Amino acid sequence: MRSKLVAGNWKMHGDRAAIGELLTALKAELPSEPSVDIAVFPSSVYINDAIKVLKGSPVAVGAQNVCEYAGEGAYTGEVSAAMLADVGCRYVIAGHSERRALYGESDALVVTKVKRALDVGLTPVLCVGESESEREAGQTLEVVARQLNALWDQLSVADLGSLIVAYEPVWAIGTGKTATPEQAQQVHAFIRSVFAEKDANLSNEMRILYGGSVKAANAAELFSQADIDGGLVGGASLNAQEFSAICRAAE
Ligand code: PGA
């Protein structure tokens, strides 16, 4: 049985005071023993604050990005996977569409980041998804397949143990336009079938999250689909009550 995961991607939002309030409110709002996994992804400078406040709570902390180079070195401005693991992160997002679009991250670079995370025991959340024009051109599955196929150049099935995939249609991110449960389920089932071609166990056990304008009002219906194992939540995760309601919808 795959356990669900609800992950809050806080992007580049908040300041120390606002993040502190959000963390305190989350601790108060969320069940102390939830039946689903919950994680938040603050900006890297606030990761330490989040880990301290959430210590002893069931909420794990992740990073929104990681350096593609291993070990230490002269990589000004970067944060390594080992550093993230060292301070107590459990997850790291790789290949969010904003990083692909704004920072030119290629499929190959994203997979290198997935590999760096796996190498140090972090759980990577690999984001895939098509743009609006790609969907309109009927290329959704082709785009998602290309993004996933990049995995096999650098990783084997055995390497992928803890991988989580997040299907995030770019046209649904931050737009209020959620994919319908049927649209999302179709792509999630396709993603699972791509992994099934490599390994049935991996495919059955791998968690596939949906992301793109998830809110309390649509979460339960999305999460009830057979291949949707939770959500990667942006805007709605900045409100403790809304995010808690989404977590409860996953329970
Ligand atoms: P959204 O963002 O929920 O604000 O659409 C999702 C994401 O970017 O992960």
XYZ file of N, CA and C and ligand atoms in Angstrom:
762
model
N 0.852 -1.207 0.000
C 0.000 0.000 0.000
C 0.887 1.258 0.000
N 0.633 2.145 -0.918
C 1.410 3.394 -0.950
C 0.786 4.389 0.037
N 1.639 4.959 0.919
C 1.075 5.986 1.800
C 1.081 7.322 1.058
N 0.092 8.141 1.338
C 0.015 9.423 0.636
C 1.005 10.432 1.232
N 1.395 11.382 0.411
C 2.273 12.468 0.854
C 1.661 13.793 0.424
N 1.563 14.715 1.368
C 1.152 16.074 1.015
C 2.357 16.986 1.291
N 2.815 17.658 0.228
C 4.033 18.452 0.315
C 3.713 19.904 -0.003
N 4.192 20.810 0.830
C 3.945 22.238 0.623
C 5.199 22.927 0.105
N 5.116 23.431 -1.125
C 6.249 24.124 -1.749
C 6.064 25.626 -1.524
N 6.852 26.173 -0.605
C 6.667 27.583 -0.224
C 7.344 28.550 -1.183
N 8.095 28.020 -2.145
C 8.766 28.851 -3.160
C 9.527 30.002 -2.476
N 9.658 31.161 -3.146
C 10.424 32.258 -2.552
C 9.463 33.214 -1.854
N 8.747 32.653 -0.855
C 7.764 33.465 -0.135
C 8.135 33.577 1.344
N 7.699 34.669 1.937
C 7.789 34.829 3.387
C 9.076 35.497 3.836
N 9.048 35.958 5.080
C 10.270 36.403 5.747
C 10.337 35.622 7.059
N 11.349 35.897 7.849
C 11.554 35.053 9.032
C 10.318 35.052 9.940
N 9.717 36.251 10.105
C 8.556 36.355 10.997
C 7.363 35.578 10.413
N 7.105 35.763 9.127
C 5.949 35.102 8.502
C 6.128 33.585 8.482
N 7.352 33.143 8.196
C 7.618 31.690 8.178
C 7.456 31.124 9.591
N 7.918 31.876 10.578
C 7.786 31.447 11.971
C 6.322 31.280 12.354
N 5.510 32.251 11.949
C 4.069 32.168 12.257
C 3.425 30.982 11.551
N 3.809 30.784 10.293
C 3.243 29.671 9.514
C 3.608 28.326 10.158
N 4.852 28.213 10.593
C 5.294 26.950 11.216
C 4.536 26.697 12.516
N 4.376 27.738 13.322
C 3.657 27.578 14.591
C 2.198 27.212 14.327
N 1.606 27.880 13.328
C 0.200 27.592 13.012
C 0.054 26.162 12.479
N 1.019 25.728 11.698
C 0.951 24.362 11.164
C 0.991 23.330 12.278
N 1.891 23.577 13.229
C 1.993 22.627 14.355
C 0.674 22.539 15.103
N -0.002 23.678 15.218
C -1.273 23.708 15.943
C -2.395 23.054 15.124
N -2.384 23.268 13.825
C -3.494 22.814 12.960
C -3.417 21.339 12.589
N -2.193 20.855 12.351
C -2.068 19.496 11.799
C -2.274 18.439 12.873
N -2.842 17.299 12.502
C -2.988 16.223 13.484
C -1.617 15.783 13.993
N -1.527 15.411 15.279
C -0.202 15.043 15.806
C 0.237 13.669 15.301
N -0.737 12.831 14.918
C -0.354 11.526 14.358
C -1.115 11.290 13.060
N -0.748 12.001 12.009
C -1.490 11.880 10.754
C -1.261 10.505 10.111
N -2.231 10.070 9.318
C -2.064 8.779 8.631
C -1.426 8.974 7.259
N -1.031 10.211 6.955
C -0.333 10.475 5.691
C 0.993 11.164 6.009
N 1.906 11.136 5.050
C 3.175 11.855 5.227
C 2.964 13.320 4.847
N 3.604 14.192 5.591
C 3.466 15.633 5.350
C 4.874 16.238 5.324
N 5.094 17.152 4.384
C 6.402 17.816 4.315
C 6.226 19.253 3.853
N 7.131 20.118 4.299
C 7.129 21.498 3.804
C 8.511 21.818 3.239
N 8.506 22.691 2.238
C 9.724 23.049 1.511
C 9.908 24.570 1.567
N 10.554 25.068 2.637
C 10.790 26.515 2.734
C 11.978 26.919 1.846
N 12.127 28.219 1.665
C 13.336 28.732 1.026
C 14.546 28.241 1.830
N 15.697 28.014 1.175
C 16.809 27.333 1.858
C 17.294 28.076 3.109
N 17.192 29.415 3.107
C 17.690 30.125 4.302
C 16.819 29.887 5.541
N 15.606 29.401 5.334
C 14.710 29.149 6.483
C 14.558 27.655 6.822
N 15.312 26.814 6.106
C 15.210 25.371 6.353
C 15.540 25.044 7.813
N 16.599 25.671 8.307
C 17.010 25.395 9.684
C 15.935 25.776 10.697
N 15.322 26.961 10.483
C 14.239 27.403 11.367
C 13.115 26.363 11.352
N 12.760 25.904 10.135
C 11.652 24.950 10.006
C 11.988 23.651 10.734
N 13.213 23.191 10.572
C 13.595 21.925 11.210
C 13.532 22.051 12.734
N 13.971 23.202 13.231
C 13.933 23.406 14.698
C 12.496 23.426 15.216
N 11.654 24.221 14.557
C 10.274 24.362 15.052
C 9.509 23.047 14.914
N 9.768 22.304 13.828
C 8.969 21.095 13.555
C 9.540 19.837 14.211
N 10.649 20.002 14.952
C 11.254 18.860 15.637
C 10.194 18.190 16.525
N 10.095 16.891 16.431
C 9.114 16.180 17.251
C 7.715 16.176 16.652
N 7.509 16.918 15.555
C 6.200 16.883 14.883
C 6.305 15.919 13.690
N 5.174 15.508 13.143
C 5.253 14.550 12.031
C 5.583 15.218 10.691
N 5.839 16.523 10.705
C 6.074 17.227 9.437
C 7.564 17.235 9.109
N 7.902 16.669 7.944
C 9.298 16.643 7.496
C 9.590 17.902 6.693
N 10.877 18.155 6.508
C 11.295 19.359 5.785
C 12.103 18.956 4.552
N 11.871 19.696 3.470
C 12.615 19.436 2.245
C 13.151 20.724 1.660
N 14.001 20.573 0.632
C 14.569 21.736 -0.060
C 13.964 21.821 -1.455
N 13.949 23.038 -1.985
C 13.308 23.266 -3.288
C 14.254 23.007 -4.452
N 15.545 22.844 -4.145
C 16.543 22.725 -5.199
C 17.815 22.160 -4.578
N 18.716 21.658 -5.419
C 19.995 21.147 -4.915
C 21.049 21.339 -6.003
N 22.289 21.469 -5.583
C 23.396 21.600 -6.544
C 23.614 20.279 -7.274
N 23.971 20.367 -8.541
C 24.201 19.150 -9.335
C 25.571 18.533 -9.091
N 26.446 19.250 -8.374
C 27.783 18.708 -8.122
C 27.828 18.033 -6.755
N 28.575 16.945 -6.696
C 28.683 16.197 -5.441
C 29.796 16.769 -4.577
N 29.772 16.423 -3.323
C 30.859 16.768 -2.411
C 30.921 18.259 -2.135
N 32.142 18.719 -1.809
C 32.338 20.147 -1.547
C 33.072 20.747 -2.732
N 33.117 22.061 -2.801
C 33.918 22.635 -3.875
C 33.621 24.085 -4.125
N 34.238 24.610 -5.167
C 34.125 26.026 -5.513
C 32.892 26.243 -6.386
N 31.716 26.147 -5.758
C 30.445 26.337 -6.472
C 29.680 27.457 -5.766
N 30.143 28.669 -5.973
C 29.588 29.824 -5.262
C 28.065 29.891 -5.373
N 27.424 30.021 -4.242
C 25.966 30.207 -4.239
C 25.178 28.919 -4.177
N 25.857 27.781 -4.210
C 25.117 26.515 -4.279
C 25.007 25.826 -2.917
N 24.048 24.922 -2.807
C 23.857 24.117 -1.596
C 23.891 22.652 -2.016
N 24.768 21.873 -1.405
C 24.911 20.471 -1.836
C 23.858 19.572 -1.186
N 23.677 18.421 -1.799
C 22.759 17.428 -1.239
C 23.236 17.005 0.151
N 24.558 16.857 0.306
C 25.100 16.435 1.608
C 24.778 17.474 2.685
N 24.846 18.770 2.310
C 24.527 19.823 3.289
C 23.060 19.747 3.707
N 22.204 19.518 2.729
C 20.764 19.423 3.035
C 20.498 18.251 3.975
N 21.145 17.126 3.687
C 20.959 15.955 4.549
C 21.533 16.240 5.938
N 22.665 16.933 5.963
C 23.354 17.238 7.225
C 22.468 18.052 8.174
N 21.719 19.029 7.630
C 20.888 19.851 8.532
C 19.538 19.203 8.848
N 19.253 18.067 8.232
C 18.039 17.343 8.614
C 16.916 17.351 7.599
N 17.227 17.750 6.346
C 16.201 17.645 5.304
C 15.934 16.186 4.993
N 14.710 15.891 4.603
C 14.400 14.530 4.179
C 14.164 14.447 2.664
N 13.641 15.529 2.090
C 13.272 15.518 0.666
C 13.981 16.634 -0.091
N 14.029 16.493 -1.415
C 14.436 17.631 -2.249
C 13.657 17.586 -3.570
N 13.185 18.761 -3.984
C 12.475 18.856 -5.269
C 13.515 18.989 -6.381
N 13.310 18.273 -7.469
C 14.198 18.412 -8.634
C 13.340 18.659 -9.868
N 13.736 19.653 -10.648
C 13.079 19.866 -11.938
C 11.716 20.510 -11.873
N 11.479 21.332 -10.829
C 10.217 22.087 -10.830
C 10.150 22.902 -12.122
N 8.958 23.066 -12.680
C 8.841 23.738 -13.987
C 9.376 25.166 -13.949
N 9.326 25.804 -12.759
C 9.872 27.169 -12.685
C 11.388 27.137 -12.873
N 12.047 26.112 -12.377
C 13.494 26.005 -12.568
C 13.816 25.598 -14.010
N 12.986 24.737 -14.578
C 13.225 24.374 -15.985
C 13.061 25.614 -16.871
N 12.012 26.417 -16.605
C 11.705 27.544 -17.489
C 12.603 28.756 -17.216
N 12.795 29.106 -15.935
C 13.500 30.358 -15.620
C 15.009 30.188 -15.533
N 15.461 28.975 -15.220
C 16.902 28.760 -15.029
C 17.459 27.760 -16.042
N 16.665 27.441 -17.039
C 17.144 26.611 -18.146
C 17.562 25.210 -17.748
N 16.959 24.645 -16.711
C 17.367 23.298 -16.302
C 16.886 22.262 -17.319
N 17.821 21.497 -17.837
C 17.492 20.483 -18.852
C 17.057 19.182 -18.176
N 16.486 18.292 -18.961
C 16.098 16.974 -18.429
C 17.318 16.279 -17.806
N 18.463 16.382 -18.487
C 19.669 15.692 -18.001
C 20.153 16.296 -16.684
N 20.129 17.634 -16.597
C 20.574 18.294 -15.360
C 19.662 17.907 -14.188
N 18.368 17.876 -14.462
C 17.390 17.530 -13.419
C 17.670 16.118 -12.890
N 17.978 15.205 -13.802
C 18.250 13.830 -13.369
C 19.549 13.763 -12.561
N 20.538 14.594 -12.927
C 21.770 14.625 -12.124
C 21.437 15.056 -10.692
N 20.516 16.012 -10.556
C 20.108 16.459 -9.218
C 19.378 15.349 -8.454
N 18.555 14.591 -9.178
C 17.877 13.428 -8.564
C 18.936 12.467 -8.020
N 19.961 12.250 -8.829
C 21.026 11.313 -8.450
C 21.773 11.815 -7.208
N 22.078 13.113 -7.178
C 22.789 13.683 -6.019
C 21.969 13.456 -4.741
N 20.651 13.643 -4.852
C 19.785 13.454 -3.685
C 19.824 11.992 -3.229
N 19.641 11.080 -4.183
C 19.622 9.652 -3.835
C 20.945 9.221 -3.210
N 22.057 9.766 -3.718
C 23.388 9.385 -3.231
C 23.568 9.635 -1.735
N 22.863 10.643 -1.198
C 23.038 10.964 0.229
C 21.815 10.572 1.057
N 20.907 9.806 0.449
C 19.756 9.318 1.208
C 18.588 10.285 1.303
N 18.620 11.357 0.497
C 17.444 12.242 0.446
C 16.435 11.644 -0.524
N 15.155 11.930 -0.304
C 14.123 11.466 -1.226
C 13.855 12.546 -2.266
N 14.168 12.263 -3.544
C 13.908 13.286 -4.560
C 12.449 13.300 -5.002
N 11.939 14.504 -5.217
C 10.597 14.661 -5.786
C 10.816 15.240 -7.187
N 10.740 14.375 -8.182
C 11.024 14.767 -9.569
C 9.747 15.307 -10.216
N 9.792 16.578 -10.630
C 8.607 17.191 -11.232
C 8.630 17.048 -12.750
N 7.501 16.666 -13.280
C 7.340 16.574 -14.738
C 5.996 17.208 -15.104
N 5.853 17.595 -16.355
C 4.556 18.150 -16.765
C 4.686 18.981 -18.031
N 3.566 19.077 -18.730
C 3.554 19.754 -20.029
C 3.071 21.198 -19.908
N 3.451 22.018 -20.877
C 2.953 23.394 -20.933
C 1.565 23.390 -21.578
N 0.930 24.554 -21.546
C -0.405 24.664 -22.147
C -0.349 24.359 -23.659
N 0.661 24.911 -24.339
C 0.716 24.704 -25.797
C 1.012 23.233 -26.114
N 1.820 22.595 -25.277
C 2.091 21.169 -25.506
C 0.816 20.339 -25.313
N 0.009 20.699 -24.289
C -1.257 19.972 -24.097
C -2.171 20.192 -25.303
N -2.258 21.452 -25.724
C -3.155 21.743 -26.854
C -2.712 21.026 -28.121
N -1.392 20.797 -28.246
C -0.877 20.101 -29.429
C -0.950 18.580 -29.263
N -1.547 18.122 -28.163
C -1.691 16.675 -27.949
C -0.388 15.979 -27.577
N 0.567 16.775 -26.999
C 1.901 16.198 -26.733
C 2.145 15.864 -25.253
N 1.094 15.887 -24.441
C 1.285 15.714 -22.993
C 2.103 14.459 -22.643
N 1.668 13.316 -23.155
C 2.326 12.068 -22.748
C 3.746 11.978 -23.306
N 3.907 12.532 -24.504
C 5.241 12.541 -25.131
C 6.235 13.365 -24.289
N 5.782 14.531 -23.819
C 6.654 15.404 -23.022
C 7.003 14.728 -21.701
N 5.998 14.164 -21.047
C 6.231 13.515 -19.762
C 7.159 12.305 -19.940
N 6.957 11.556 -21.017
C 7.817 10.388 -21.286
C 9.259 10.842 -21.501
N 9.441 11.947 -22.220
C 10.814 12.434 -22.475
C 11.486 12.829 -21.155
N 10.722 13.522 -20.288
C 11.297 13.956 -19.006
C 11.668 12.746 -18.137
N 10.840 11.696 -18.192
C 11.121 10.494 -17.389
C 12.235 9.660 -18.006
N 12.258 9.598 -19.325
C 13.253 8.744 -19.975
C 14.676 9.203 -19.694
N 14.846 10.500 -19.387
C 16.182 11.008 -19.064
C 16.765 10.283 -17.841
N 15.885 9.699 -17.013
C 16.357 8.982 -15.815
C 17.302 7.844 -16.175
N 16.977 7.145 -17.274
C 17.671 5.874 -17.538
C 19.082 6.072 -18.054
N 19.442 7.313 -18.461
C 20.822 7.552 -18.878
C 21.765 7.548 -17.678
N 21.234 7.911 -16.514
C 22.136 8.065 -15.361
C 21.822 7.119 -14.212
N 20.637 6.518 -14.229
C 20.211 5.737 -13.065
C 19.650 4.388 -13.480
N 19.801 3.421 -12.594
C 19.193 2.112 -12.846
C 17.934 1.997 -11.987
N 17.144 0.977 -12.265
C 15.942 0.742 -11.451
C 16.323 0.629 -9.972
N 17.433 -0.075 -9.713
C 17.851 -0.291 -8.320
C 18.178 1.029 -7.624
N 18.645 2.025 -8.396
C 18.999 3.322 -7.798
C 17.768 4.085 -7.327
N 16.628 3.759 -7.916
C 15.480 4.665 -7.805
C 14.602 4.446 -6.589
N 15.011 3.497 -5.740
C 14.234 3.125 -4.558
C 13.228 4.135 -4.035
N 13.703 5.310 -3.597
C 12.801 6.222 -2.884
C 12.215 7.317 -3.777
N 12.434 7.226 -5.087
C 11.983 8.322 -5.970
C 10.479 8.585 -5.836
N 10.143 9.880 -5.801
C 8.744 10.310 -5.892
C 8.636 11.156 -7.153
N 7.569 10.966 -7.917
C 7.342 11.797 -9.099
C 6.172 12.733 -8.803
N 6.282 13.986 -9.232
C 5.145 14.913 -9.115
C 4.735 15.310 -10.526
N 3.493 14.998 -10.883
C 2.970 15.463 -12.169
C 2.382 16.849 -11.956
N 3.001 17.836 -12.598
C 2.549 19.217 -12.433
C 2.368 19.849 -13.810
N 1.154 19.811 -14.355
C 0.938 20.483 -15.630
C 1.241 21.973 -15.475
N 2.115 22.497 -16.314
C 2.602 23.862 -16.126
C 1.448 24.864 -16.165
N 0.446 24.586 -17.003
C -0.698 25.492 -17.146
C -1.576 25.529 -15.900
N -1.367 24.597 -14.982
C -2.190 24.562 -13.758
C -1.463 25.164 -12.559
N -0.173 25.490 -12.726
C 0.610 25.968 -11.576
C 0.368 27.451 -11.336
N -0.166 27.755 -10.170
C -0.378 29.146 -9.783
C -1.439 29.861 -10.602
N -2.220 29.117 -11.361
C -3.195 29.749 -12.258
C -4.630 29.602 -11.764
N -4.846 28.728 -10.794
C -6.211 28.444 -10.365
C -6.914 27.461 -11.297
N -6.241 27.089 -12.401
C -6.830 26.123 -13.351
C -6.329 24.728 -13.004
N -7.056 23.995 -12.185
C -6.609 22.650 -11.801
C -6.916 21.668 -12.925
N -6.055 20.677 -13.117
C -6.418 19.579 -14.013
C -7.638 18.888 -13.417
N -8.532 18.383 -14.256
C -9.649 17.627 -13.696
C -9.074 16.326 -13.124
N -9.785 15.705 -12.180
C -9.293 14.434 -11.644
C -9.047 13.415 -12.763
N -9.891 13.438 -13.799
C -9.727 12.476 -14.911
C -8.464 12.783 -15.716
N -8.244 14.103 -15.996
C -7.027 14.477 -16.745
C -5.775 14.069 -15.960
N -5.796 14.358 -14.665
C -4.632 14.041 -13.839
C -4.434 12.522 -13.770
N -5.514 11.793 -13.494
C -5.415 10.333 -13.377
C -4.858 9.711 -14.652
N -5.263 10.236 -15.818
C -4.781 9.672 -17.078
C -3.246 9.772 -17.154
N -2.709 10.938 -16.778
C -1.252 11.119 -16.869
C -0.550 10.310 -15.762
N -1.155 10.270 -14.577
C -0.551 9.481 -13.485
C -0.467 8.005 -13.868
N -1.542 7.483 -14.477
C -1.534 6.063 -14.889
C -0.467 5.853 -15.961
N -0.309 6.847 -16.835
C 0.725 6.741 -17.866
C 2.121 6.706 -17.229
N 2.344 7.607 -16.256
C 3.651 7.649 -15.580
C 3.936 6.291 -14.931
N 2.907 5.735 -14.269
C 3.117 4.436 -13.624
C 3.440 3.368 -14.674
N 2.806 3.472 -15.831
C 3.054 2.453 -16.872
C 4.479 2.574 -17.433
N 5.013 3.803 -17.472
C 6.395 3.985 -17.946
C 7.355 3.252 -16.996
N 7.112 3.373 -15.686
C 7.974 2.689 -14.718
C 7.717 1.185 -14.725
N 6.471 0.799 -15.010
C 6.141 -0.642 -15.023
C 6.928 -1.362 -16.112
N 7.223 -0.653 -17.201
C 8.028 -1.275 -18.273
C 9.422 -1.625 -17.765
N 9.891 -0.882 -16.764
C 11.224 -1.141 -16.202
C 11.149 -2.149 -15.075
N 10.152 -1.981 -14.197
C 10.085 -2.836 -13.012
C 8.703 -2.717 -12.350
N 8.021 -3.844 -12.245
C 6.649 -3.819 -11.729
C 6.597 -3.365 -10.275
N 7.567 -3.817 -9.469
C 7.564 -3.448 -8.049
C 7.761 -1.961 -7.857
N 8.761 -1.427 -8.577
C 9.043 0.003 -8.494
C 7.786 0.787 -8.861
N 7.150 0.377 -9.929
C 5.974 1.075 -10.427
C 4.816 1.027 -9.418
N 4.619 -0.137 -8.803
C 3.514 -0.279 -7.835
C 3.754 0.527 -6.575
N 5.028 0.624 -6.187
C 5.316 1.252 -4.890
C 5.605 2.744 -4.999
N 5.877 3.225 -6.213
C 6.293 4.614 -6.361
C 5.131 5.587 -6.166
N 5.410 6.642 -5.400
C 4.356 7.608 -5.170
C 4.377 8.675 -6.267
N 3.205 8.982 -6.787
C 3.074 9.998 -7.833
C 2.124 11.072 -7.311
N 2.668 12.271 -7.094
C 1.881 13.383 -6.549
C 1.328 14.219 -7.691
N 0.189 14.848 -7.441
C -0.329 15.819 -8.410
C -0.049 17.224 -7.865
N 0.370 18.127 -8.749
C 0.557 19.524 -8.353
C 0.002 20.454 -9.410
N -0.563 21.560 -8.967
C -1.138 22.547 -9.890
C -2.479 22.999 -9.360
N -2.457 24.114 -8.586
C -3.678 24.699 -8.025
C -4.482 23.719 -7.165
N -3.770 22.881 -6.397
C -4.469 22.044 -5.412
C -4.934 22.945 -4.271
N -6.183 22.780 -3.865
C -6.699 23.497 -2.692
C -7.620 22.565 -1.916
N -8.073 23.043 -0.747
C -8.913 22.187 0.079
C -10.161 21.755 -0.686
N -10.674 22.652 -1.539
C -11.934 22.370 -2.241
C -11.805 21.279 -3.312
N -10.595 21.066 -3.862
C -10.493 20.034 -4.912
C -9.617 18.844 -4.517
N -9.000 18.917 -3.326
C -8.010 17.898 -2.960
C -8.618 16.494 -2.848
N -9.757 16.382 -2.176
C -10.297 15.040 -1.906
C -10.585 14.304 -3.205
N -11.148 15.021 -4.174
C -11.495 14.364 -5.438
C -10.237 13.942 -6.201
N -9.233 14.814 -6.196
C -7.973 14.458 -6.866
C -7.330 13.254 -6.180
N -7.277 13.299 -4.840
C -6.565 12.254 -4.097
C -7.306 10.911 -4.120
N -8.585 10.927 -4.544
C -9.321 9.656 -4.576
C -9.036 8.871 -5.859
N -8.319 9.483 -6.800
C -7.995 8.767 -8.043
C -6.973 7.659 -7.762
N -7.085 6.578 -8.523
C -6.305 5.366 -8.215
C -4.794 5.606 -8.199
N -4.308 6.473 -9.090
C -2.854 6.628 -9.194
C -2.334 7.950 -8.643
N -3.166 8.668 -7.906
C -2.733 9.936 -7.303
C -2.446 9.689 -5.815
N -1.174 9.851 -5.461
C -0.737 9.480 -4.108
C -0.454 10.700 -3.236
N -1.174 11.784 -3.504
C -0.991 12.986 -2.700
C -0.712 14.176 -3.594
N -0.250 15.266 -2.984
C -0.110 16.488 -3.766
C 1.135 17.283 -3.443
N 1.592 18.036 -4.434
C 2.623 19.052 -4.243
C 1.887 20.387 -4.360
N 1.811 21.080 -3.239
C 0.910 22.230 -3.123
C 1.725 23.513 -3.023
N 1.453 24.470 -3.889
C 2.155 25.748 -3.847
C 1.393 26.761 -3.010
N 0.682 27.651 -3.683
C -0.010 28.766 -3.030
C -0.793 28.377 -1.782
N -1.568 27.304 -1.863
C -2.437 26.935 -0.741
C -1.650 26.433 0.469
N -0.360 26.131 0.275
C 0.421 25.628 1.415
C 0.919 26.776 2.293
N 0.713 28.017 1.851
C 1.162 29.166 2.646
C 0.130 29.557 3.697
N -0.999 28.867 3.698
C -2.049 29.115 4.688
C -2.217 27.835 5.509
N -1.939 27.926 6.808
C -1.900 26.715 7.643
C -3.242 25.982 7.663
N -4.343 26.750 7.709
C -5.661 26.083 7.764
C -5.968 25.364 6.464
N -5.675 26.056 5.353
C -5.932 25.477 4.028
C -5.052 24.227 3.819
N -3.790 24.339 4.183
C -2.866 23.208 3.992
C -3.293 22.030 4.881
N -3.706 22.323 6.100
C -4.165 21.239 6.992
C -5.402 20.572 6.421
N -6.288 21.377 5.835
C -7.498 20.778 5.239
C -7.113 19.867 4.075
N -6.080 20.256 3.316
C -5.621 19.404 2.199
C -5.026 18.109 2.764
N -4.280 18.231 3.847
C -3.711 17.017 4.481
C -4.830 16.104 4.964
N -5.859 16.694 5.543
C -6.982 15.861 6.032
C -7.699 15.187 4.855
N -7.759 15.896 3.723
C -8.401 15.305 2.539
C -7.646 14.075 2.038
N -6.345 14.046 2.342
C -5.523 12.904 1.906
C -5.663 11.712 2.865
N -6.192 11.963 4.059
C -6.240 10.905 5.086
C -7.340 9.887 4.790
P 0.303 25.932 -6.997
O 1.842 25.490 -7.205
O -0.318 24.993 -6.027
O 0.389 27.342 -6.472
O -0.347 25.863 -8.341
C 2.200 24.145 -7.277
C 3.684 24.007 -7.459
O 4.297 24.860 -8.124
O 4.308 23.046 -6.954
